[in-house]
PDB file of C-alpha atoms in Angstrom:
ATOM      1  CA  GLY A  28       0.343   0.171  -0.253  1.00 55.00           C
ATOM      2  CA  GLN A  29       1.285   4.125  -0.114  1.00 57.00           C
ATOM      3  CA  GLN A  30       3.133   4.470   2.730  1.00 73.00           C
ATOM      4  CA  LEU A  31       3.533   7.822   4.437  1.00 89.00           C
ATOM      5  CA  ASN A  32       6.386   8.091   6.283  1.00 93.00           C
ATOM      6  CA  GLN A  33       6.155  10.401   9.449  1.00 95.00           C
ATOM      7  CA  SER A  34       8.893  11.371  12.030  1.00 96.00           C
ATOM      8  CA  PRO A  35      10.206  11.431  14.628  1.00 96.00           C
ATOM      9  CA  GLN A  36       7.756   8.949  16.004  1.00 94.00           C
ATOM     10  CA  SER A  37       8.371  10.282  19.345  1.00 95.00           C
ATOM     11  CA  MET A  38       8.914  13.737  21.173  1.00 95.00           C
ATOM     12  CA  PHE A  39       9.586  14.173  25.014  1.00 96.00           C
ATOM     13  CA  ILE A  40       9.868  18.191  25.574  1.00 95.00           C
ATOM     14  CA  GLN A  41       9.424  20.175  27.810  1.00 96.00           C
ATOM     15  CA  GLU A  42       5.889  22.463  28.390  1.00 97.00           C
ATOM     16  CA  GLY A  43       6.593  25.860  26.717  1.00 97.00           C
ATOM     17  CA  GLU A  44       8.192  24.629  23.511  1.00 97.00           C
ATOM     18  CA  ASP A  45       7.902  24.331  20.029  1.00 97.00           C
ATOM     19  CA  VAL A  46       7.221  20.948  18.382  1.00 96.00           C
ATOM     20  CA  SER A  47       8.027  20.028  15.233  1.00 97.00           C
ATOM     21  CA  MET A  48       7.480  17.331  13.433  1.00 97.00           C
ATOM     22  CA  ASN A  49       5.802  15.245   9.035  1.00 96.00           C
ATOM     23  CA  CYS A  50       5.020  13.435   7.169  1.00 96.00           C
ATOM     24  CA  THR A  51       6.786  12.548   3.328  1.00 96.00           C
ATOM     25  CA  SER A  52       5.494  10.190   1.483  1.00 94.00           C
ATOM     26  CA  SER A  53       6.490   8.930  -2.269  1.00 91.00           C
ATOM     27  CA  SER A  54       3.339   9.837  -3.630  1.00 89.00           C
ATOM     28  CA  ILE A  55       1.704  12.862  -4.562  1.00 92.00           C
ATOM     29  CA  PHE A  56      -1.478  13.502  -2.571  1.00 91.00           C
ATOM     30  CA  ASN A  57      -5.178  15.962  -2.737  1.00 89.00           C
ATOM     31  CA  THR A  58      -5.385  17.185   0.780  1.00 91.00           C
ATOM     32  CA  TRP A  59      -3.142  17.098   3.644  1.00 94.00           C
ATOM     33  CA  LEU A  60      -4.933  16.207   7.002  1.00 94.00           C
ATOM     34  CA  TRP A  61      -3.428  16.128  11.153  1.00 96.00           C
ATOM     35  CA  TYR A  62      -4.905  14.392  13.528  1.00 96.00           C
ATOM     36  CA  LYS A  63      -4.556  13.813  17.861  1.00 96.00           C
ATOM     37  CA  GLN A  64      -4.932  11.076  19.206  1.00 95.00           C
ATOM     38  CA  ASP A  65      -5.480  11.321  22.847  1.00 93.00           C
ATOM     39  CA  PRO A  66      -5.229   7.427  24.664  1.00 87.00           C
ATOM     40  CA  GLY A  67      -9.124   4.925  23.879  1.00 87.00           C
ATOM     41  CA  GLU A  68      -9.980   6.989  21.445  1.00 91.00           C
ATOM     42  CA  GLY A  69     -10.626   8.376  18.143  1.00 92.00           C
ATOM     43  CA  PRO A  70      -8.733  11.039  16.213  1.00 93.00           C
ATOM     44  CA  VAL A  71      -9.516  14.334  15.717  1.00 94.00           C
ATOM     45  CA  LEU A  72      -9.109  16.654  12.912  1.00 93.00           C
ATOM     46  CA  LEU A  73      -6.736  18.969  13.853  1.00 95.00           C
ATOM     47  CA  ILE A  74      -5.363  21.007  10.519  1.00 95.00           C
ATOM     48  CA  ALA A  75      -6.823  20.150   7.063  1.00 93.00           C
ATOM     49  CA  LEU A  76      -4.507  21.697   4.057  1.00 94.00           C
ATOM     50  CA  TYR A  77      -6.331  21.590   1.182  1.00 92.00           C
ATOM     51  CA  LYS A  78      -3.385  23.519  -1.400  1.00 93.00           C
ATOM     52  CA  ALA A  79       0.003  23.063  -2.200  1.00 94.00           C
ATOM     53  CA  GLY A  80       2.140  25.221  -0.442  1.00 95.00           C
ATOM     54  CA  GLU A  81      -0.608  26.246   1.699  1.00 94.00           C
ATOM     55  CA  LEU A  82       0.230  27.238   5.256  1.00 96.00           C
ATOM     56  CA  THR A  83      -2.587  27.107   7.815  1.00 95.00           C
ATOM     57  CA  SER A  84      -2.861  27.773  11.437  1.00 96.00           C
ATOM     58  CA  ASN A  85      -5.130  26.175  13.615  1.00 94.00           C
ATOM     59  CA  GLY A  86      -4.564  28.469  17.411  1.00 96.00           C
ATOM     60  CA  ARG A  87      -0.855  27.104  18.604  1.00 97.00           C
ATOM     61  CA  LEU A  88      -1.125  24.889  15.390  1.00 97.00           C
ATOM     62  CA  THR A  89       0.390  25.477  12.329  1.00 98.00           C
ATOM     63  CA  ALA A  90       0.704  23.765   9.238  1.00 97.00           C
ATOM     64  CA  GLN A  91       2.195  23.229   5.932  1.00 97.00           C
ATOM     65  CA  PHE A  92       1.363  21.198   2.662  1.00 96.00           C
ATOM     66  CA  GLY A  93       4.510  20.781   0.516  1.00 95.00           C
ATOM     67  CA  ILE A  94       4.927  22.779  -2.922  1.00 95.00           C
ATOM     68  CA  THR A  95       6.000  19.625  -3.692  1.00 94.00           C
ATOM     69  CA  ARG A  96       2.114  17.824  -3.403  1.00 93.00           C
ATOM     70  CA  LYS A  97       4.457  14.408  -1.390  1.00 94.00           C
ATOM     71  CA  ASP A  98       5.136  15.801   2.185  1.00 95.00           C
ATOM     72  CA  SER A  99       3.416  18.210   5.023  1.00 97.00           C
ATOM     73  CA  PHE A 100       4.678  19.326   8.042  1.00 97.00           C
ATOM     74  CA  LEU A 101       2.647  20.100  11.978  1.00 98.00           C
ATOM     75  CA  ASN A 102       4.879  22.579  13.819  1.00 98.00           C
ATOM     76  CA  ILE A 103       3.023  22.926  17.539  1.00 98.00           C
ATOM     77  CA  SER A 104       4.515  26.282  20.164  1.00 97.00           C
ATOM     78  CA  ALA A 105       4.356  26.776  23.252  1.00 97.00           C
ATOM     79  CA  SER A 106       2.889  23.256  25.185  1.00 97.00           C
ATOM     80  CA  ILE A 107       1.268  22.078  27.673  1.00 96.00           C
ATOM     81  CA  PRO A 108       0.428  19.574  29.234  1.00 95.00           C
ATOM     82  CA  SER A 109      -2.924  18.706  26.934  1.00 95.00           C
ATOM     83  CA  ASP A 110      -1.066  18.499  24.015  1.00 96.00           C
ATOM     84  CA  VAL A 111       0.387  14.970  25.637  1.00 96.00           C
ATOM     85  CA  GLY A 112      -1.476  12.163  22.449  1.00 95.00           C
ATOM     86  CA  ILE A 113       0.159  10.364  19.284  1.00 95.00           C
ATOM     87  CA  TYR A 114      -0.403  13.026  16.300  1.00 97.00           C
ATOM     88  CA  PHE A 115      -1.229  11.817  12.814  1.00 95.00           C
ATOM     89  CA  CYS A 116      -0.699  13.489   9.433  1.00 95.00           C
ATOM     90  CA  ALA A 117      -2.398  11.515   6.917  1.00 93.00           C
ATOM     91  CA  GLY A 118      -2.979  11.536   2.753  1.00 91.00           C
ATOM     92  CA  LEU A 119      -5.864  12.391   0.311  1.00 87.00           C
ATOM     93  CA  ARG A 120      -5.500  10.942  -2.382  1.00 84.00           C
ATOM     94  CA  LYS A 121      -7.653  10.627  -5.600  1.00 80.00           C
ATOM     95  CA  GLU A 122      -7.912   6.924  -7.396  1.00 77.00           C
ATOM     96  CA  THR A 123      -9.751   5.424 -10.458  1.00 76.00           C
ATOM     97  CA  SER A 124     -11.367   3.513  -7.435  1.00 70.00           C
ATOM     98  CA  GLY A 125     -12.446   6.481  -5.248  1.00 73.00           C
ATOM     99  CA  SER A 126     -10.490   8.377  -2.986  1.00 77.00           C
ATOM    100  CA  ARG A 127      -8.174   6.304  -1.334  1.00 83.00           C
ATOM    101  CA  LEU A 128      -6.798   8.332   2.547  1.00 85.00           C
ATOM    102  CA  THR A 129      -3.215   6.966   4.158  1.00 89.00           C
ATOM    103  CA  PHE A 130      -1.903   7.554   7.552  1.00 91.00           C
ATOM    104  CA  GLY A 131       1.688   7.974   8.451  1.00 92.00           C
ATOM    105  CA  GLU A 132       2.592   5.830  11.391  1.00 91.00           C
ATOM    106  CA  GLY A 133       1.869   8.547  14.140  1.00 94.00           C
ATOM    107  CA  THR A 134       4.280  10.618  16.862  1.00 96.00           C
ATOM    108  CA  GLN A 135       3.576   9.815  20.435  1.00 95.00           C
ATOM    109  CA  LEU A 136       4.220  13.352  21.889  1.00 96.00           C
ATOM    110  CA  THR A 137       5.487  13.668  26.165  1.00 96.00           C
ATOM    111  CA  VAL A 138       5.034  16.796  27.403  1.00 96.00           C
ATOM    112  CA  ASN A 139       6.006  16.537  31.052  1.00 92.00           C
ATOM    113  CA  PRO A 140       5.020  19.809  32.912  1.00 89.00           C
TER     114      PRO A 140
ATOM    115  CA  ASP B  16     -25.843  16.241  16.758  1.00 60.00           C
ATOM    116  CA  GLY B  17     -23.987  14.807  13.763  1.00 69.00           C
ATOM    117  CA  GLY B  18     -22.145  12.361  14.074  1.00 92.00           C
ATOM    118  CA  ILE B  19     -19.983   9.299  13.148  1.00 95.00           C
ATOM    119  CA  THR B  20     -20.941   6.486  16.039  1.00 95.00           C
ATOM    120  CA  GLN B  21     -19.500   3.194  16.624  1.00 96.00           C
ATOM    121  CA  SER B  22     -20.459   0.693  18.830  1.00 91.00           C
ATOM    122  CA  PRO B  23     -19.818  -1.645  20.839  1.00 91.00           C
ATOM    123  CA  LYS B  24     -17.410   0.454  22.358  1.00 93.00           C
ATOM    124  CA  TYR B  25     -15.160  -2.781  23.743  1.00 94.00           C
ATOM    125  CA  LEU B  26     -16.040  -6.390  21.713  1.00 94.00           C
ATOM    126  CA  PHE B  27     -14.702  -9.809  23.532  1.00 93.00           C
ATOM    127  CA  ARG B  28     -15.079 -12.791  20.921  1.00 91.00           C
ATOM    128  CA  LYS B  29     -13.963 -16.801  21.113  1.00 91.00           C
ATOM    129  CA  GLU B  30     -10.952 -17.256  18.778  1.00 89.00           C
ATOM    130  CA  GLY B  31     -13.128 -18.561  15.724  1.00 88.00           C
ATOM    131  CA  GLN B  32     -16.692 -17.019  15.743  1.00 91.00           C
ATOM    132  CA  ASN B  33     -17.238 -14.246  13.304  1.00 94.00           C
ATOM    133  CA  VAL B  34     -18.215 -10.940  15.043  1.00 95.00           C
ATOM    134  CA  THR B  35     -19.972  -7.677  13.410  1.00 96.00           C
ATOM    135  CA  LEU B  36     -18.512  -4.077  14.238  1.00 96.00           C
ATOM    136  CA  SER B  37     -21.309  -1.602  13.497  1.00 97.00           C
ATOM    137  CA  CYS B  38     -20.674   2.268  12.137  1.00 97.00           C
ATOM    138  CA  GLU B  39     -23.246   4.918  11.026  1.00 97.00           C
ATOM    139  CA  GLN B  40     -23.188   7.958  10.295  1.00 96.00           C
ATOM    140  CA  ASN B  41     -25.273  10.971   9.943  1.00 95.00           C
ATOM    141  CA  LEU B  42     -23.457  13.271   8.343  1.00 92.00           C
ATOM    142  CA  ASN B  43     -24.885  12.604   4.966  1.00 91.00           C
ATOM    143  CA  HIS B  44     -21.286  11.677   4.321  1.00 91.00           C
ATOM    144  CA  ASP B  45     -20.446   9.513   0.396  1.00 90.00           C
ATOM    145  CA  ALA B  46     -17.527   7.958   2.023  1.00 91.00           C
ATOM    146  CA  MET B  47     -16.810   6.110   4.649  1.00 94.00           C
ATOM    147  CA  TYR B  48     -13.263   4.078   6.519  1.00 94.00           C
ATOM    148  CA  TRP B  49     -12.147   1.453   8.407  1.00 97.00           C
ATOM    149  CA  TYR B  50      -8.623   1.137  10.065  1.00 96.00           C
ATOM    150  CA  ARG B  51      -7.237  -0.982  12.061  1.00 96.00           C
ATOM    151  CA  GLN B  52      -4.573   0.074  14.813  1.00 94.00           C
ATOM    152  CA  ASP B  53      -2.477  -1.959  17.346  1.00 92.00           C
ATOM    153  CA  PRO B  54      -0.685  -0.433  20.033  1.00 84.00           C
ATOM    154  CA  GLY B  55       1.236   1.979  18.922  1.00 76.00           C
ATOM    155  CA  GLN B  56       1.225   1.898  15.314  1.00 80.00           C
ATOM    156  CA  GLY B  57      -0.647   3.709  12.646  1.00 85.00           C
ATOM    157  CA  LEU B  58      -3.569   3.286  10.848  1.00 91.00           C
ATOM    158  CA  ARG B  59      -3.783   0.675   8.368  1.00 92.00           C
ATOM    159  CA  LEU B  60      -6.864   0.540   5.955  1.00 92.00           C
ATOM    160  CA  ILE B  61      -9.110  -3.170   5.990  1.00 96.00           C
ATOM    161  CA  TYR B  62     -11.630  -1.674   3.515  1.00 96.00           C
ATOM    162  CA  TYR B  63     -13.090   1.551   1.909  1.00 93.00           C
ATOM    163  CA  SER B  64     -16.226   2.496   0.185  1.00 93.00           C
ATOM    164  CA  GLN B  65     -17.644   5.320  -1.538  1.00 90.00           C
ATOM    165  CA  ILE B  66     -20.593   4.463  -2.971  1.00 91.00           C
ATOM    166  CA  VAL B  67     -24.124   2.425  -1.963  1.00 94.00           C
ATOM    167  CA  ASN B  68     -23.754  -0.607  -2.784  1.00 95.00           C
ATOM    168  CA  ASP B  69     -19.596  -0.422  -3.691  1.00 93.00           C
ATOM    169  CA  PHE B  70     -16.800  -1.244  -2.069  1.00 95.00           C
ATOM    170  CA  GLN B  71     -12.329  -1.231  -2.375  1.00 93.00           C
ATOM    171  CA  LYS B  72     -10.501  -3.472  -0.357  1.00 94.00           C
ATOM    172  CA  GLY B  73      -7.770  -1.916   1.499  1.00 92.00           C
ATOM    173  CA  ASP B  74      -4.400  -2.995   2.317  1.00 91.00           C
ATOM    174  CA  ILE B  75      -5.138  -5.222   5.108  1.00 95.00           C
ATOM    175  CA  ALA B  76      -8.559  -6.859   3.938  1.00 96.00           C
ATOM    176  CA  GLU B  77      -7.829 -10.296   3.834  1.00 96.00           C
ATOM    177  CA  GLY B  78      -9.966 -12.280   7.010  1.00 96.00           C
ATOM    178  CA  TYR B  79     -12.423  -9.325   6.385  1.00 97.00           C
ATOM    179  CA  SER B  80     -15.551  -8.631   4.766  1.00 97.00           C
ATOM    180  CA  VAL B  81     -18.335  -4.939   4.221  1.00 98.00           C
ATOM    181  CA  SER B  82     -21.686  -4.022   3.277  1.00 97.00           C
ATOM    182  CA  ARG B  83     -22.838  -1.099   2.236  1.00 97.00           C
ATOM    183  CA  GLU B  84     -26.320  -1.320   1.975  1.00 97.00           C
ATOM    184  CA  LYS B  85     -27.570   2.096   3.031  1.00 96.00           C
ATOM    185  CA  LYS B  86     -24.952   5.268   2.891  1.00 96.00           C
ATOM    186  CA  GLU B  87     -25.460   5.351   6.239  1.00 96.00           C
ATOM    187  CA  SER B  88     -24.230   2.133   7.751  1.00 97.00           C
ATOM    188  CA  PHE B  89     -20.500   0.830   6.909  1.00 98.00           C
ATOM    189  CA  PRO B  90     -20.456  -2.886   8.864  1.00 98.00           C
ATOM    190  CA  LEU B  91     -17.284  -4.966   9.250  1.00 97.00           C
ATOM    191  CA  THR B  92     -17.776  -7.667   9.932  1.00 97.00           C
ATOM    192  CA  VAL B  93     -14.184  -9.607  11.614  1.00 96.00           C
ATOM    193  CA  THR B  94     -14.517 -13.666  10.498  1.00 94.00           C
ATOM    194  CA  SER B  95     -12.398 -16.424  11.471  1.00 89.00           C
ATOM    195  CA  ALA B  96      -9.715 -16.293   8.540  1.00 88.00           C
ATOM    196  CA  GLN B  97      -7.953 -13.241  10.268  1.00 89.00           C
ATOM    197  CA  LYS B  98      -5.523 -14.349  12.106  1.00 88.00           C
ATOM    198  CA  ASN B  99      -4.814 -12.115  15.194  1.00 91.00           C
ATOM    199  CA  PRO B 100      -8.242  -9.821  15.418  1.00 94.00           C
ATOM    200  CA  THR B 101      -7.607  -8.456  18.757  1.00 95.00           C
ATOM    201  CA  ALA B 102      -7.244  -4.176  17.575  1.00 96.00           C
ATOM    202  CA  PHE B 103      -8.480  -1.316  17.932  1.00 96.00           C
ATOM    203  CA  TYR B 104     -11.317  -0.302  14.579  1.00 97.00           C
ATOM    204  CA  LEU B 105     -11.708   3.132  13.468  1.00 96.00           C
ATOM    205  CA  CYS B 106     -14.526   3.876  11.461  1.00 97.00           C
ATOM    206  CA  ALA B 107     -14.121   7.357   9.701  1.00 94.00           C
ATOM    207  CA  SER B 108     -16.711   8.893   6.644  1.00 93.00           C
ATOM    208  CA  THR B 109     -15.309  11.956   5.067  1.00 88.00           C
ATOM    209  CA  LYS B 110     -17.351  14.741   3.516  1.00 79.00           C
ATOM    210  CA  PRO B 111     -18.329  15.293   0.063  1.00 71.00           C
ATOM    211  CA  ARG B 112     -15.484  15.739  -2.364  1.00 68.00           C
ATOM    212  CA  ASN B 113     -13.941  14.028  -0.024  1.00 61.00           C
ATOM    213  CA  THR B 114     -11.940  16.138   1.927  1.00 72.00           C
ATOM    214  CA  GLU B 115     -11.588  16.254   5.594  1.00 81.00           C
ATOM    215  CA  ALA B 116     -12.615  12.950   7.521  1.00 86.00           C
ATOM    216  CA  PHE B 117     -13.664  12.286  11.179  1.00 90.00           C
ATOM    217  CA  PHE B 118     -13.826   9.409  13.500  1.00 93.00           C
ATOM    218  CA  GLY B 119     -15.493   7.221  15.446  1.00 95.00           C
ATOM    219  CA  GLN B 120     -14.616   7.091  18.557  1.00 94.00           C
ATOM    220  CA  GLY B 121     -13.442   3.271  18.357  1.00 95.00           C
ATOM    221  CA  THR B 122     -14.396  -1.006  19.296  1.00 96.00           C
ATOM    222  CA  ARG B 123     -11.964  -2.304  20.702  1.00 96.00           C
ATOM    223  CA  LEU B 124     -12.092  -5.880  20.170  1.00 96.00           C
ATOM    224  CA  THR B 125     -10.487  -8.355  21.801  1.00 95.00           C
ATOM    225  CA  VAL B 126     -10.366 -12.511  21.369  1.00 91.00           C
ATOM    226  CA  VAL B 127      -9.721 -15.550  23.937  1.00 88.00           C
TER     227      VAL B 127
END
């Protein structure tokens, strides 16, 4: 299947620090999505990106859709304890069989107070 | 309120039994997806459906089956052919024109 390479796999930071994570792929995507998942829950959509080069913010979160359409990054500024969780990137690509949503492996974020 | 509902939240089954996980949405979304998540890992696509009465295999479809008789419903059956069925299962749907995807709360299946 399609692969999205997400890095880093895990991060341990102090409260107040900024965080950056990214996803890359060998395939082009039409849409990039970033999600956060709390333990035992479904992922919650944080940011959606629709155009190459697009830079979008949602509070302390900022994400960009790479110019090549094969990558995206997510930044979290001034982290707080409730930012703890797993962050996933996802790429949506239109195929002949319909649109297919592929996920990265996730970045586990731990924030120390 | 509109949303995606997965039921049950927790499910226990004996090895060799088929089990069906429910996914219902009232968002009027066309596309629906099933993912499997194992501890510490990402989401792997099992099946997806763009319209009623049509669905496609994902990356790990073996041992699973689905149906899409209604737009609102996309049940997943975990069959006895699935070698390692214990996992967290997530259902998602996407808005018209297939942009943002929204998830249910998941079903944790344990096979004993």
